[in-house]
GROMACS .gro file of C-alpha atoms in nm:
model
  488
    1MET     CA    1   7.974   7.129  12.070
    2PHE     CA    2   8.208   7.051  12.358
    3ALA     CA    3   8.462   7.312  12.465
    4LYS     CA    4   8.812   7.216  12.358
    5PRO     CA    5   9.038   7.140  12.658
    6SER     CA    6   9.260   7.433  12.748
    7ASP     CA    7   9.572   7.214  12.745
    8MET     CA    8   9.512   7.088  12.390
    9PHE     CA    9   9.736   7.262  12.135
   10ASP     CA   10   9.575   7.341  11.799
   11ARG     CA   11   9.359   7.051  11.666
   12GLU     CA   12   9.062   7.287  11.627
   13GLU     CA   13   8.942   7.117  11.308
   14GLU     CA   14   8.985   6.766  11.447
   15TRP     CA   15   8.809   6.857  11.773
   16ALA     CA   16   8.520   7.020  11.586
   17ALA     CA   17   8.477   6.718  11.357
   18LEU     CA   18   8.484   6.475  11.649
   19THR     CA   19   8.234   6.673  11.855
   20ARG     CA   20   7.998   6.701  11.557
   21PHE     CA   21   8.017   6.325  11.515
   22SER     CA   22   7.965   6.257  11.886
   23THR     CA   23   7.675   6.497  11.942
   24ASP     CA   24   7.478   6.404  11.631
   25ASP     CA   25   7.130   6.340  11.772
   26ARG     CA   26   6.993   6.143  11.480
   27PRO     CA   27   6.873   5.790  11.562
   28GLY     CA   28   7.096   5.499  11.464
   29ALA     CA   29   7.443   5.408  11.589
   30THR     CA   30   7.730   5.540  11.379
   31LEU     CA   31   8.091   5.436  11.328
   32GLY     CA   32   8.405   5.646  11.289
   33VAL     CA   33   8.771   5.561  11.224
   34VAL     CA   34   9.058   5.772  11.360
   35SER     CA   35   9.416   5.701  11.260
   36GLY     CA   36   9.755   5.868  11.253
   37ARG     CA   37  10.112   5.784  11.334
   38ARG     CA   38  10.193   5.717  11.695
   39ARG     CA   39  10.248   6.010  11.932
   40GLN     CA   40  10.036   6.261  11.742
   41GLY     CA   41   9.786   6.302  12.026
   42LYS     CA   42   9.507   6.068  11.908
   43THR     CA   43   9.460   5.911  12.251
   44PHE     CA   44   9.458   6.255  12.412
   45LEU     CA   45   9.191   6.369  12.166
   46LEU     CA   46   8.961   6.071  12.218
   47ASP     CA   47   9.009   6.052  12.593
   48ALA     CA   48   8.922   6.422  12.622
   49LEU     CA   49   8.619   6.369  12.400
   50CYS     CA   50   8.492   6.080  12.611
   51LYS     CA   51   8.540   6.281  12.930
   52ALA     CA   52   8.354   6.580  12.785
   53ASP     CA   53   8.068   6.352  12.677
   54ASP     CA   54   8.077   6.120  12.979
   55GLY     CA   55   8.146   5.848  12.725
   56PHE     CA   56   8.322   5.512  12.736
   57PHE     CA   57   8.694   5.489  12.656
   58PHE     CA   58   8.878   5.159  12.622
   59GLU     CA   59   9.249   5.134  12.546
   60ALA     CA   60   9.342   4.793  12.407
   61THR     CA   61   9.673   4.625  12.480
   62GLN     CA   62   9.871   4.349  12.317
   63ALA     CA   63   9.686   4.057  12.471
   64ALA     CA   64   9.508   3.733  12.395
   65ASP     CA   65   9.151   3.770  12.273
   66SER     CA   66   9.008   3.619  12.591
   67GLU     CA   67   9.196   3.867  12.812
   68SER     CA   68   9.077   4.165  12.604
   69LEU     CA   69   8.718   4.039  12.635
   70ARG     CA   70   8.752   4.020  13.012
   71ARG     CA   71   8.905   4.367  13.034
   72ILE     CA   72   8.645   4.544  12.823
   73GLY     CA   73   8.370   4.353  13.005
   74ALA     CA   74   8.502   4.467  13.342
   75GLN     CA   75   8.528   4.830  13.223
   76LEU     CA   76   8.174   4.816  13.087
   77GLY     CA   77   8.055   4.688  13.423
   78THR     CA   78   8.225   4.974  13.603
   79TYR     CA   79   8.091   5.229  13.353
   80THR     CA   80   7.730   5.107  13.379
   81GLY     CA   81   7.743   5.048  13.754
   82ALA     CA   82   7.659   4.680  13.718
   83ALA     CA   83   7.657   4.485  14.045
   84LEU     CA   84   7.895   4.232  13.892
   85PRO     CA   85   8.129   4.300  13.600
   86PRO     CA   86   7.992   4.131  13.287
   87ARG     CA   87   8.194   3.850  13.135
   88PRO     CA   88   8.107   3.868  12.764
   89ALA     CA   89   8.120   3.538  12.579
   90ASP     CA   90   8.234   3.697  12.253
   91TRP     CA   91   8.265   4.026  12.065
   92HIS     CA   92   7.908   4.004  11.938
   93GLU     CA   93   7.799   4.041  12.299
   94VAL     CA   94   8.042   4.329  12.355
   95LEU     CA   95   7.914   4.519  12.052
   96ASP     CA   96   7.554   4.477  12.165
   97GLY     CA   97   7.657   4.610  12.507
   98LEU     CA   98   7.822   4.913  12.347
   99LEU     CA   99   7.515   4.981  12.133
  100ALA     CA  100   7.299   4.962  12.443
  101LEU     CA  101   7.492   5.252  12.598
  102GLY     CA  102   7.332   5.491  12.350
  103THR     CA  103   6.970   5.408  12.419
  104ASP     CA  104   6.871   5.749  12.560
  105ARG     CA  105   7.128   5.992  12.414
  106PRO     CA  106   7.430   6.008  12.183
  107VAL     CA  107   7.716   5.841  12.372
  108THR     CA  108   8.078   5.845  12.257
  109VAL     CA  109   8.252   5.507  12.269
  110ALA     CA  110   8.620   5.504  12.176
  111ILE     CA  111   8.832   5.192  12.132
  112ASP     CA  112   9.197   5.292  12.117
  113GLU     CA  113   9.470   5.071  11.968
  114PHE     CA  114   9.208   4.877  11.776
  115PRO     CA  115   9.473   4.693  11.564
  116TYR     CA  116   9.579   4.500  11.878
  117LEU     CA  117   9.228   4.358  11.910
  118ALA     CA  118   9.199   4.278  11.540
  119LYS     CA  119   9.536   4.104  11.539
  120ALA     CA  120   9.424   3.875  11.822
  121ASN     CA  121   9.084   3.822  11.658
  122PRO     CA  122   9.091   3.882  11.279
  123GLU     CA  123   8.713   3.836  11.263
  124LEU     CA  124   8.648   4.148  11.473
  125PRO     CA  125   8.594   4.388  11.176
  126SER     CA  126   8.332   4.146  11.042
  127VAL     CA  127   8.166   4.136  11.385
  128ILE     CA  128   8.145   4.516  11.385
  129GLN     CA  129   8.009   4.506  11.029
  130ALA     CA  130   7.731   4.275  11.143
  131ALA     CA  131   7.654   4.485  11.453
  132PHE     CA  132   7.623   4.799  11.235
  133GLY     CA  133   7.402   4.638  10.973
  134PRO     CA  134   7.183   4.906  10.807
  135ARG     CA  135   6.855   4.742  10.908
  136ARG     CA  136   6.963   4.580  11.234
  137GLU     CA  137   6.718   4.672  11.510
  138GLU     CA  138   6.984   4.708  11.781
  139ARG     CA  139   7.170   4.964  11.569
  140LEU     CA  140   6.858   5.157  11.473
  141ARG     CA  141   6.754   5.195  11.838
  142SER     CA  142   7.100   5.312  11.949
  143LYS     CA  143   7.276   5.648  11.937
  144THR     CA  144   7.617   5.507  12.021
  145ARG     CA  145   7.897   5.689  11.837
  146LEU     CA  146   8.172   5.426  11.810
  147LEU     CA  147   8.524   5.542  11.724
  148LEU     CA  148   8.795   5.293  11.631
  149CYS     CA  149   9.145   5.433  11.667
  150GLY     CA  150   9.489   5.301  11.579
  151SER     CA  151   9.845   5.394  11.486
  152ALA     CA  152   9.917   5.113  11.239
  153MET     CA  153   9.851   5.326  10.933
  154SER     CA  154   9.852   5.047  10.675
  155PHE     CA  155   9.601   4.846  10.879
  156MET     CA  156   9.376   5.140  10.964
  157GLY     CA  157   9.380   5.261  10.605
  158GLY     CA  158   9.263   4.920  10.491
  159LEU     CA  159   8.966   4.905  10.728
  160LEU     CA  160   8.744   5.106  10.494
  161SER     CA  161   8.899   5.027  10.156
  162GLY     CA  162   8.826   4.782   9.878
  163THR     CA  163   8.632   4.479   9.992
  164ALA     CA  164   8.705   4.532  10.365
  165PRO     CA  165   8.409   4.440  10.591
  166LEU     CA  166   8.367   4.796  10.722
  167ARG     CA  167   8.370   4.967  10.383
  168GLY     CA  168   8.063   5.189  10.362
  169ARG     CA  169   7.987   5.159  10.734
  170ALA     CA  170   8.182   5.463  10.864
  171GLY     CA  171   8.039   5.812  10.899
  172LEU     CA  172   8.376   5.963  10.992
  173GLU     CA  173   8.728   5.892  10.870
  174MET     CA  174   8.996   6.108  11.028
  175VAL     CA  175   9.373   6.103  10.995
  176VAL     CA  176   9.539   6.306  11.273
  177PRO     CA  177   9.843   6.467  11.105
  178THR     CA  178  10.170   6.585  11.246
  179LEU     CA  179  10.194   6.958  11.312
  180ASP     CA  180  10.316   7.153  11.011
  181TYR     CA  181  10.632   7.363  11.029
  182ARG     CA  182  10.456   7.679  11.152
  183LEU     CA  183  10.256   7.500  11.420
  184ALA     CA  184  10.565   7.306  11.528
  185ALA     CA  185  10.756   7.629  11.590
  186ARG     CA  186  10.468   7.763  11.802
  187PHE     CA  187  10.435   7.436  11.991
  188TRP     CA  188  10.804   7.426  12.080
  189GLY     CA  189  10.802   7.797  12.161
  190ILE     CA  190  11.079   7.874  11.911
  191GLU     CA  191  11.097   8.237  11.800
  192ASP     CA  192  11.434   8.216  11.621
  193LEU     CA  193  11.316   8.120  11.272
  194HIS     CA  194  11.652   7.978  11.166
  195LEU     CA  195  11.646   7.752  11.470
  196ALA     CA  196  11.282   7.662  11.399
  197VAL     CA  197  11.377   7.519  11.058
  198LEU     CA  198  11.671   7.323  11.202
  199LEU     CA  199  11.461   7.174  11.481
  200TYR     CA  200  11.176   7.087  11.243
  201ALA     CA  201  11.426   6.911  11.014
  202ILE     CA  202  11.527   6.690  11.306
  203VAL     CA  203  11.208   6.607  11.498
  204GLY     CA  204  10.930   6.733  11.269
  205GLY     CA  205  10.590   6.813  11.414
  206THR     CA  206  10.519   6.520  11.646
  207PRO     CA  207  10.391   6.668  11.976
  208ALA     CA  208  10.510   6.386  12.200
  209TYR     CA  209  10.871   6.443  12.100
  210ARG     CA  210  10.866   6.759  12.309
  211ASP     CA  211  10.652   6.663  12.606
  212GLY     CA  212  10.777   6.309  12.644
  213ALA     CA  213  11.107   6.234  12.478
  214ALA     CA  214  11.268   6.577  12.519
  215GLY     CA  215  11.148   6.637  12.872
  216GLY     CA  216  10.921   6.926  12.773
  217ARG     CA  217  11.191   7.159  12.647
  218GLY     CA  218  11.357   7.240  12.319
  219PRO     CA  219  11.686   7.418  12.255
  220ALA     CA  220  11.686   7.756  12.426
  221SER     CA  221  11.874   7.919  12.138
  222ALA     CA  222  12.065   7.839  11.821
  223GLY     CA  223  12.378   7.813  12.034
  224ASP     CA  224  12.208   7.550  12.248
  225LEU     CA  225  12.112   7.328  11.952
  226ASP     CA  226  12.432   7.121  11.940
  227ALA     CA  227  12.414   7.021  12.306
  228TRP     CA  228  12.037   6.963  12.283
  229VAL     CA  229  12.070   6.727  11.985
  230ALA     CA  230  12.355   6.537  12.148
  231ASP     CA  231  12.158   6.494  12.472
  232ASN     CA  232  11.806   6.440  12.338
  233VAL     CA  233  11.842   6.272  11.999
  234LEU     CA  234  12.187   6.117  11.957
  235SER     CA  235  12.237   5.999  12.313
  236ARG     CA  236  12.180   5.624  12.348
  237PHE     CA  237  11.994   5.700  12.671
  238SER     CA  238  11.739   5.924  12.501
  239PRO     CA  239  11.387   5.794  12.411
  240LEU     CA  240  11.433   5.945  12.064
  241PHE     CA  241  11.749   5.743  11.998
  242ARG     CA  242  11.561   5.434  11.869
  243GLU     CA  243  11.235   5.607  11.780
  244ALA     CA  244  11.288   5.586  11.402
  245ARG     CA  245  11.336   5.210  11.429
  246TYR     CA  246  11.024   5.174  11.642
  247LEU     CA  247  10.813   5.366  11.390
  248LEU     CA  248  10.901   5.105  11.129
  249ALA     CA  249  10.863   4.807  11.359
  250GLU     CA  250  10.511   4.913  11.467
  251GLU     CA  251  10.365   4.853  11.121
  252PRO     CA  252  10.215   4.501  11.102
  253ASP     CA  253  10.278   4.467  10.726
  254ILE     CA  254  10.653   4.525  10.767
  255ARG     CA  255  10.826   4.196  10.835
  256ASP     CA  256  11.169   4.221  10.673
  257ASN     CA  257  11.289   4.535  10.849
  258ALA     CA  258  11.633   4.530  10.684
  259VAL     CA  259  11.500   4.581  10.331
  260TYR     CA  260  11.261   4.856  10.439
  261HIS     CA  261  11.540   5.040  10.620
  262SER     CA  262  11.755   5.012  10.308
  263VAL     CA  263  11.475   5.160  10.095
  264LEU     CA  264  11.447   5.455  10.335
  265ALA     CA  265  11.825   5.493  10.339
  266ALA     CA  266  11.828   5.511   9.959
  267VAL     CA  267  11.571   5.790   9.962
  268ALA     CA  268  11.760   5.973  10.237
  269GLU     CA  269  12.073   5.951  10.020
  270GLY     CA  270  11.888   6.131   9.740
  271HIS     CA  271  11.788   5.832   9.530
  272GLY     CA  272  11.421   5.922   9.500
  273THR     CA  273  11.313   5.742   9.183
  274ARG     CA  274  11.204   5.379   9.176
  275GLY     CA  275  11.500   5.293   8.954
  276GLY     CA  276  11.743   5.483   9.174
  277ILE     CA  277  11.621   5.305   9.485
  278ALA     CA  278  11.647   4.967   9.311
  279ASN     CA  279  12.002   5.039   9.195
  280TYR     CA  280  12.098   5.144   9.549
  281LEU     CA  281  11.971   4.809   9.677
  282GLU     CA  282  12.118   4.624   9.375
  283ARG     CA  283  11.776   4.481   9.294
  284LYS     CA  284  11.527   4.500   9.012
  285ALA     CA  285  11.267   4.774   9.031
  286THR     CA  286  10.990   4.512   9.038
  287ASP     CA  287  11.148   4.355   9.348
  288ILE     CA  288  11.084   4.663   9.561
  289SER     CA  289  10.731   4.753   9.444
  290HIS     CA  290  10.572   4.588   9.746
  291HIS     CA  291  10.812   4.756   9.990
  292LEU     CA  292  10.740   5.099   9.842
  293SER     CA  293  10.364   5.041   9.860
  294VAL     CA  294  10.382   4.932  10.224
  295LEU     CA  295  10.592   5.235  10.321
  296GLU     CA  296  10.344   5.460  10.141
  297ASP     CA  297  10.049   5.299  10.319
  298ALA     CA  298  10.232   5.341  10.649
  299GLY     CA  299  10.272   5.713  10.582
  300LEU     CA  300  10.650   5.695  10.595
  301LEU     CA  301  10.707   5.760  10.225
  302ILE     CA  302  10.516   5.985   9.990
  303ARG     CA  303  10.526   5.956   9.612
  304GLU     CA  304  10.520   6.282   9.422
  305VAL     CA  305  10.454   6.296   9.050
  306ASP     CA  306  10.698   6.514   8.856
  307ALA     CA  307  10.525   6.846   8.789
  308PHE     CA  308  10.651   6.857   8.429
  309ARG     CA  309  10.678   6.488   8.342
  310PRO     CA  310  10.364   6.305   8.466
  311GLY     CA  311  10.512   5.966   8.385
  312ARG     CA  312  10.795   6.018   8.634
  313SER     CA  313  10.768   6.028   9.011
  314VAL     CA  314  10.999   6.059   9.310
  315TYR     CA  315  10.971   5.931   9.666
  316ARG     CA  316  11.033   6.144   9.972
  317ILE     CA  317  11.050   6.057  10.340
  318SER     CA  318  10.753   6.221  10.509
  319GLU     CA  319  10.870   6.198  10.871
  320PRO     CA  320  11.170   6.427  10.942
  321LEU     CA  321  11.302   6.211  11.227
  322ILE     CA  322  11.329   5.911  10.995
  323ALA     CA  323  11.517   6.117  10.736
  324PHE     CA  324  11.747   6.243  11.010
  325TYR     CA  325  11.802   5.890  11.141
  326HIS     CA  326  11.899   5.749  10.802
  327ALA     CA  327  12.118   6.043  10.703
  328ILE     CA  328  12.294   6.106  11.035
  329MET     CA  329  12.241   5.826  11.287
  330ARG     CA  330  12.232   5.499  11.096
  331PRO     CA  331  12.572   5.544  10.923
  332GLU     CA  332  12.730   5.613  11.265
  333TRP     CA  333  12.524   5.370  11.472
  334SER     CA  334  12.818   5.179  11.618
  335ARG     CA  335  12.985   5.500  11.739
  336LEU     CA  336  12.660   5.620  11.892
  337GLU     CA  337  12.551   5.294  12.052
  338ARG     CA  338  12.872   5.135  12.167
  339ARG     CA  339  13.088   5.428  12.258
  340GLY     CA  340  12.833   5.702  12.306
  341GLN     CA  341  13.014   5.959  12.095
  342ALA     CA  342  12.704   6.171  12.040
  343ALA     CA  343  12.874   6.511  12.045
  344GLU     CA  344  13.154   6.392  11.815
  345VAL     CA  345  12.916   6.233  11.564
  346TRP     CA  346  12.705   6.548  11.556
  347ARG     CA  347  13.012   6.766  11.498
  348ASP     CA  348  13.137   6.537  11.219
  349SER     CA  349  12.792   6.536  11.051
  350ASP     CA  350  12.761   6.913  11.008
  351HIS     CA  351  12.793   6.919  10.628
  352ARG     CA  352  12.580   6.610  10.580
  353PHE     CA  353  12.309   6.752  10.804
  354THR     CA  354  12.296   7.074  10.601
  355THR     CA  355  12.289   6.911  10.257
  356ALA     CA  356  12.103   6.583  10.313
  357VAL     CA  357  11.860   6.681  10.591
  358VAL     CA  358  11.795   7.054  10.619
  359GLY     CA  359  11.820   7.137  10.248
  360PRO     CA  360  11.551   6.890  10.132
  361ARG     CA  361  11.329   6.972  10.433
  362PHE     CA  362  11.357   7.344  10.361
  363GLU     CA  363  11.246   7.278  10.003
  364GLN     CA  364  10.943   7.094  10.141
  365ILE     CA  365  10.868   7.383  10.378
  366CYS     CA  366  10.866   7.617  10.076
  367ARG     CA  367  10.623   7.391   9.891
  368ASP     CA  368  10.406   7.369  10.203
  369TRP     CA  369  10.404   7.748  10.227
  370MET     CA  370  10.305   7.775   9.863
  371GLN     CA  371  10.016   7.534   9.914
  372ALA     CA  372   9.886   7.651  10.251
  373TYR     CA  373  10.004   8.005  10.327
  374ALA     CA  374  10.090   8.186  10.004
  375PRO     CA  375   9.850   8.446   9.862
  376VAL     CA  376   9.530   8.278   9.750
  377GLU     CA  377   9.579   8.380   9.388
  378ILE     CA  378   9.874   8.433   9.155
  379ASN     CA  379   9.811   8.647   8.851
  380GLY     CA  380   9.441   8.628   8.936
  381THR     CA  381   9.432   8.246   8.938
  382PRO     CA  382   9.396   8.034   9.255
  383VAL     CA  383   9.676   7.787   9.330
  384SER     CA  384   9.540   7.434   9.309
  385GLN     CA  385   9.854   7.219   9.299
  386VAL     CA  386  10.211   7.256   9.418
  387GLY     CA  387  10.495   7.018   9.340
  388SER     CA  388  10.846   6.992   9.205
  389GLY     CA  389  10.998   6.853   8.891
  390VAL     CA  390  11.274   6.845   8.634
  391VAL     CA  391  11.294   7.057   8.317
  392ASN     CA  392  11.538   6.943   8.049
  393ASP     CA  393  11.736   7.200   7.850
  394PRO     CA  394  11.748   7.064   7.492
  395GLU     CA  395  12.022   7.305   7.386
  396LEU     CA  396  12.263   7.257   7.676
  397LYS     CA  397  12.149   6.898   7.726
  398LYS     CA  398  12.121   6.937   8.101
  399PRO     CA  399  11.838   6.897   8.352
  400TYR     CA  400  11.715   7.173   8.581
  401GLN     CA  401  11.556   7.086   8.913
  402VAL     CA  402  11.256   7.305   8.995
  403ASP     CA  403  11.203   7.300   9.373
  404VAL     CA  404  10.862   7.470   9.369
  405ALA     CA  405  10.611   7.462   9.086
  406ALA     CA  406  10.263   7.607   9.139
  407PHE     CA  407   9.971   7.536   8.906
  408GLY     CA  408   9.611   7.648   8.874
  409HIS     CA  409   9.328   7.628   8.621
  410ASP     CA  410   9.227   7.901   8.382
  411ALA     CA  411   8.871   7.998   8.286
  412GLU     CA  412   8.861   7.713   8.033
  413GLY     CA  413   8.969   7.457   8.291
  414ARG     CA  414   9.321   7.413   8.151
  415ARG     CA  415   9.604   7.340   8.393
  416VAL     CA  416   9.834   7.643   8.380
  417LEU     CA  417  10.169   7.716   8.538
  418LEU     CA  418  10.153   8.003   8.787
  419ALA     CA  419  10.500   8.013   8.941
  420ILE     CA  420  10.834   7.837   8.955
  421GLY     CA  421  11.075   7.869   9.243
  422GLU     CA  422  11.413   7.769   9.378
  423ALA     CA  423  11.487   7.711   9.747
  424LYS     CA  424  11.835   7.744   9.896
  425TRP     CA  425  11.932   7.686  10.258
  426ALA     CA  426  12.249   7.847  10.396
  427GLU     CA  427  12.329   7.999  10.058
  428THR     CA  428  12.316   8.362   9.955
  429ILE     CA  429  12.060   8.413   9.680
  430GLY     CA  430  12.188   8.623   9.391
  431THR     CA  431  12.133   8.707   9.027
  432GLY     CA  432  12.283   8.373   8.924
  433HIS     CA  433  11.985   8.196   9.078
  434LEU     CA  434  11.753   8.442   8.904
  435GLY     CA  435  11.919   8.375   8.569
  436ARG     CA  436  11.867   8.003   8.617
  437LEU     CA  437  11.495   8.051   8.681
  438GLN     CA  438  11.465   8.280   8.380
  439ARG     CA  439  11.630   8.014   8.164
  440ILE     CA  440  11.386   7.750   8.292
  441ARG     CA  441  11.093   7.977   8.214
  442GLU     CA  442  11.224   8.034   7.860
  443ILE     CA  443  11.248   7.658   7.804
  444LEU     CA  444  10.893   7.607   7.929
  445VAL     CA  445  10.764   7.886   7.703
  446ARG     CA  446  10.930   7.722   7.402
  447ALA     CA  447  10.781   7.388   7.506
  448LYS     CA  448  10.438   7.559   7.503
  449GLN     CA  449  10.371   7.496   7.870
  450PRO     CA  450  10.040   7.678   7.937
  451GLY     CA  451  10.096   7.982   8.158
  452ALA     CA  452  10.476   7.973   8.135
  453ASP     CA  453  10.504   8.317   7.973
  454THR     CA  454  10.344   8.486   8.275
  455ALA     CA  455  10.472   8.251   8.547
  456ARG     CA  456  10.608   8.427   8.858
  457LEU     CA  457  10.970   8.366   8.957
  458LEU     CA  458  11.021   8.289   9.326
  459LEU     CA  459  11.347   8.258   9.516
  460PHE     CA  460  11.335   8.116   9.870
  461GLY     CA  461  11.629   8.165  10.103
  462SER     CA  462  11.731   8.144  10.467
  463SER     CA  463  11.959   8.446  10.457
  464GLU     CA  464  11.957   8.795  10.306
  465PRO     CA  465  11.991   8.803   9.925
  466THR     CA  466  12.249   9.009   9.740
  467PRO     CA  467  12.175   9.379   9.677
  468GLN     CA  468  12.150   9.306   9.303
  469LEU     CA  469  11.872   9.054   9.366
  470ARG     CA  470  11.697   9.302   9.592
  471GLU     CA  471  11.698   9.546   9.301
  472ALA     CA  472  11.558   9.281   9.067
  473ALA     CA  473  11.285   9.201   9.319
  474ALA     CA  474  11.199   9.570   9.351
  475SER     CA  475  11.157   9.592   8.973
  476GLY     CA  476  10.911   9.303   8.984
  477ASP     CA  477  11.118   9.047   8.791
  478VAL     CA  478  11.137   8.808   9.085
  479GLN     CA  479  11.003   8.773   9.438
  480PHE     CA  480  11.237   8.687   9.723
  481ILE     CA  481  11.075   8.492  10.007
  482GLY     CA  482  11.268   8.467  10.334
  483LEU     CA  483  11.203   8.302  10.668
  484GLU     CA  484  10.992   8.593  10.793
  485THR     CA  485  10.748   8.540  10.507
  486LEU     CA  486  10.751   8.162  10.533
  487TYR     CA  487  10.664   8.178  10.903
  488GLY     CA  488  10.424   8.465  10.864
   0.00000   0.00000   0.00000
């Protein structure tokens, strides 16, 4: 195992998986696929791995196929110390050259931005498939560990799926995720937990947004947030200003940007169902099926099945910066771009930011805590699934939104409800919220939802609850979970 670089934040699991793959001493070349949205540190990971292993790293560019062949040939010549740089005739020759690097020992070979090469030469995945044939002598004699890396999520996800040429050829498939809310706070060096939530709701957990776009610094305090956002996100001179647009434009399957932006805007406005999105766009639901699928494949939208009504699902924007862009920036684009009124737009968007951006992101943080950081068991049963959903009150004929719903499986394998919760940002939690949760639990008990009668009641808040709720929590009727608990 190679020592992880001292300047690499977190990524322990990813580094361990990559080093296991690279140092595997078994005979036969192997293939791995690494993907993830741009600016998550994939290149940093693979470059560090190649340096630790004295491997071969090639970063593709948007270029004609012939130019890419010349470039990788020249780099191979430099790497092997050839008297003259090789000029490969085609990619078959390149792949044989890469396999030859691992004749004596496992050698890491990383090709970054692989989608650029495949776009210029669509046959390239088939060429790699042929080179890694199970009984091909050149592969059997080699210990090359080839890693293909790319940021176009829909393309990279399709490399190993269905009838794709490389399906069944890869020994490693890794998606490098964004940092979660706890890691993001540590990475930015934010100790004020209230500020940590606000910053995460704006820029999420993408490492490069700190080191590159924000000049290596976040807001020094909650009082510094307004000026920091105006200067680093809303300013038309900031690299983050157009970042949300670039994230969409980078996906090769997205051609009609306007429709995709409208779909994301609908979700940001709170229209999360397929029908709600279609109505927002004034289209039929069938007309947007392809757009939703592409955005899901690109990792920009996630579809969550209703925890209490499996036939219903809602869409959520996975990347905080995109949600922030559509809720705050896009409606005021002309003011921001033409007149540069960043500070004024930010001041005017205060209520919208709280309700449309921070509120939904805080709910997601609470679900993430429940899934990843909450006690392993509730009422003696491990948590296996966390989601949200709607419970209908048949007597009052009104729906109740459940922000957090945790499920597990009992000894007989039945799916049982373990806890229901409500999350409120910038709102004092009181007995009224508790009464609402108790009513929801009563409805679920009457509906014979397994586990409802013993389900825990959880109230998540960003500020201190009322004394009456503190008393209820002390008696065991409900558990209040504040920022200190969420951030551990």
